[in-house]
Amino acid sequence: MQASPEFQELRSRLRRFVFPMTGFFLTWYFTYVLLATYAHDFMATKVLGNINIGLILGLGQFVTTFAITAIYVRFANRELDPRSSAIREELEGTAK
């Protein structure tokens, strides 16, 4: 099964999504950590009242996490699940 073209395509689609998204998030996360560590004055810049850039970027980490999760669920539902169901049906002998 793992050598089948359908399964290889499924793995390829997953990797084409996961690796760039992981790279994006890790870059965003480590940028935040580095700014918090080395750019204290920048992160302490007040934007509105007591809300500073550090707080906004920190909350942005949560927003980004939820957004990536939502994007992945949509991608999996549209791209991965139909293909994996077809592979499973073929293996079980219930393909339509």
PDB file of C-alpha atoms in Angstrom:
ATOM      1  CA  MET A   1       0.000   0.000   0.000  1.00  0.00           C
ATOM      2  CA  GLN A   2       2.731   2.503   0.921  1.00  0.00           C
ATOM      3  CA  ALA A   3       4.282   2.103  -2.518  1.00  0.00           C
ATOM      4  CA  SER A   4       1.019   2.798  -4.346  1.00  0.00           C
ATOM      5  CA  PRO A   5       0.883   6.012  -6.406  1.00  0.00           C
ATOM      6  CA  GLU A   6      -2.302   7.098  -4.620  1.00  0.00           C
ATOM      7  CA  PHE A   7      -0.693   6.814  -1.194  1.00  0.00           C
ATOM      8  CA  GLN A   8       2.461   8.573  -2.376  1.00  0.00           C
ATOM      9  CA  GLU A   9       0.310  11.414  -3.734  1.00  0.00           C
ATOM     10  CA  LEU A  10      -1.512  11.655  -0.399  1.00  0.00           C
ATOM     11  CA  ARG A  11       1.782  11.884   1.498  1.00  0.00           C
ATOM     12  CA  SER A  12       3.113  14.407  -1.003  1.00  0.00           C
ATOM     13  CA  ARG A  13       0.072  16.666  -0.591  1.00  0.00           C
ATOM     14  CA  LEU A  14       0.349  16.468   3.182  1.00  0.00           C
ATOM     15  CA  ARG A  15       4.038  17.356   3.114  1.00  0.00           C
ATOM     16  CA  ARG A  16       3.489  20.239   0.668  1.00  0.00           C
ATOM     17  CA  PHE A  17       1.125  21.731   3.224  1.00  0.00           C
ATOM     18  CA  VAL A  18       2.783  20.831   6.524  1.00  0.00           C
ATOM     19  CA  PHE A  19       6.413  21.744   5.829  1.00  0.00           C
ATOM     20  CA  PRO A  20       5.822  25.312   4.563  1.00  0.00           C
ATOM     21  CA  MET A  21       3.217  25.985   7.266  1.00  0.00           C
ATOM     22  CA  THR A  22       5.576  24.688   9.953  1.00  0.00           C
ATOM     23  CA  GLY A  23       8.401  26.813   8.555  1.00  0.00           C
ATOM     24  CA  PHE A  24       6.167  29.881   8.554  1.00  0.00           C
ATOM     25  CA  PHE A  25       5.012  29.353  12.120  1.00  0.00           C
ATOM     26  CA  LEU A  26       8.476  28.603  13.505  1.00  0.00           C
ATOM     27  CA  THR A  27       9.858  31.716  11.811  1.00  0.00           C
ATOM     28  CA  TRP A  28       7.026  33.810  13.253  1.00  0.00           C
ATOM     29  CA  TYR A  29       7.435  32.256  16.716  1.00  0.00           C
ATOM     30  CA  PHE A  30      11.218  32.650  16.909  1.00  0.00           C
ATOM     31  CA  THR A  31      10.964  36.214  15.596  1.00  0.00           C
ATOM     32  CA  TYR A  32       8.648  36.958  18.510  1.00  0.00           C
ATOM     33  CA  VAL A  33      11.000  35.271  20.995  1.00  0.00           C
ATOM     34  CA  LEU A  34      14.045  37.102  19.625  1.00  0.00           C
ATOM     35  CA  LEU A  35      12.240  40.441  19.698  1.00  0.00           C
ATOM     36  CA  ALA A  36      11.138  39.795  23.278  1.00  0.00           C
ATOM     37  CA  THR A  37      14.709  38.904  24.221  1.00  0.00           C
ATOM     38  CA  TYR A  38      16.712  41.557  22.385  1.00  0.00           C
ATOM     39  CA  ALA A  39      14.330  44.399  21.479  1.00  0.00           C
ATOM     40  CA  HIS A  40      12.856  45.384  24.833  1.00  0.00           C
ATOM     41  CA  ASP A  41      12.295  49.009  23.848  1.00  0.00           C
ATOM     42  CA  PHE A  42      10.502  48.045  20.647  1.00  0.00           C
ATOM     43  CA  MET A  43       8.289  45.484  22.392  1.00  0.00           C
ATOM     44  CA  ALA A  44       7.473  48.010  25.149  1.00  0.00           C
ATOM     45  CA  THR A  45       6.284  50.624  22.643  1.00  0.00           C
ATOM     46  CA  LYS A  46       2.768  51.618  23.664  1.00  0.00           C
ATOM     47  CA  VAL A  47       0.155  51.423  20.956  1.00  0.00           C
ATOM     48  CA  LEU A  48      -3.061  52.224  22.801  1.00  0.00           C
ATOM     49  CA  GLY A  49      -3.194  52.942  26.529  1.00  0.00           C
ATOM     50  CA  ASN A  50      -1.262  50.193  28.292  1.00  0.00           C
ATOM     51  CA  ILE A  51      -1.328  47.910  25.255  1.00  0.00           C
ATOM     52  CA  ASN A  52       2.139  47.559  23.779  1.00  0.00           C
ATOM     53  CA  ILE A  53       3.599  45.859  20.712  1.00  0.00           C
ATOM     54  CA  GLY A  54       4.766  42.873  22.779  1.00  0.00           C
ATOM     55  CA  LEU A  55       1.226  42.177  23.955  1.00  0.00           C
ATOM     56  CA  ILE A  56      -0.166  42.488  20.441  1.00  0.00           C
ATOM     57  CA  LEU A  57       2.472  40.163  18.996  1.00  0.00           C
ATOM     58  CA  GLY A  58       1.980  37.706  21.872  1.00  0.00           C
ATOM     59  CA  LEU A  59      -1.755  37.571  21.277  1.00  0.00           C
ATOM     60  CA  GLY A  60      -0.980  37.259  17.578  1.00  0.00           C
ATOM     61  CA  GLN A  61       0.732  33.962  18.388  1.00  0.00           C
ATOM     62  CA  PHE A  62      -2.581  32.579  19.646  1.00  0.00           C
ATOM     63  CA  VAL A  63      -4.486  33.951  16.666  1.00  0.00           C
ATOM     64  CA  THR A  64      -1.938  32.437  14.289  1.00  0.00           C
ATOM     65  CA  THR A  65      -2.180  29.052  16.001  1.00  0.00           C
ATOM     66  CA  PHE A  66      -5.966  28.976  15.680  1.00  0.00           C
ATOM     67  CA  ALA A  67      -5.798  30.222  12.075  1.00  0.00           C
ATOM     68  CA  ILE A  68      -3.289  27.545  11.070  1.00  0.00           C
ATOM     69  CA  THR A  69      -5.468  24.909  12.738  1.00  0.00           C
ATOM     70  CA  ALA A  70      -8.547  26.117  10.852  1.00  0.00           C
ATOM     71  CA  ILE A  71      -6.642  26.211   7.556  1.00  0.00           C
ATOM     72  CA  TYR A  72      -5.333  22.688   8.136  1.00  0.00           C
ATOM     73  CA  VAL A  73      -8.794  21.321   8.975  1.00  0.00           C
ATOM     74  CA  ARG A  74     -10.184  22.849   5.797  1.00  0.00           C
ATOM     75  CA  PHE A  75      -7.258  21.478   3.765  1.00  0.00           C
ATOM     76  CA  ALA A  76      -7.612  18.012   5.302  1.00  0.00           C
ATOM     77  CA  ASN A  77     -11.364  17.919   4.720  1.00  0.00           C
ATOM     78  CA  ARG A  78     -11.029  18.974   1.081  1.00  0.00           C
ATOM     79  CA  GLU A  79      -7.762  17.341   0.010  1.00  0.00           C
ATOM     80  CA  LEU A  80      -6.661  14.575   2.339  1.00  0.00           C
ATOM     81  CA  ASP A  81      -9.821  12.928   3.644  1.00  0.00           C
ATOM     82  CA  PRO A  82     -11.367  12.134   0.236  1.00  0.00           C
ATOM     83  CA  ARG A  83      -8.099  10.610  -0.968  1.00  0.00           C
ATOM     84  CA  SER A  84      -7.527   8.602   2.196  1.00  0.00           C
ATOM     85  CA  SER A  85     -11.119   7.340   2.078  1.00  0.00           C
ATOM     86  CA  ALA A  86     -10.635   6.216  -1.524  1.00  0.00           C
ATOM     87  CA  ILE A  87      -7.415   4.405  -0.598  1.00  0.00           C
ATOM     88  CA  ARG A  88      -9.117   2.725   2.374  1.00  0.00           C
ATOM     89  CA  GLU A  89     -12.103   1.662   0.266  1.00  0.00           C
ATOM     90  CA  GLU A  90      -9.782   0.227  -2.361  1.00  0.00           C
ATOM     91  CA  LEU A  91      -7.877  -1.757   0.271  1.00  0.00           C
ATOM     92  CA  GLU A  92     -11.063  -3.033   1.884  1.00  0.00           C
ATOM     93  CA  GLY A  93     -12.545  -3.905  -1.485  1.00  0.00           C
ATOM     94  CA  THR A  94     -15.478  -1.544  -1.101  1.00  0.00           C
ATOM     95  CA  ALA A  95     -14.431   0.960  -3.790  1.00  0.00           C
ATOM     96  CA  LYS A  96     -17.334   2.417  -5.721  1.00  0.00           C
TER      97      LYS A  96
END
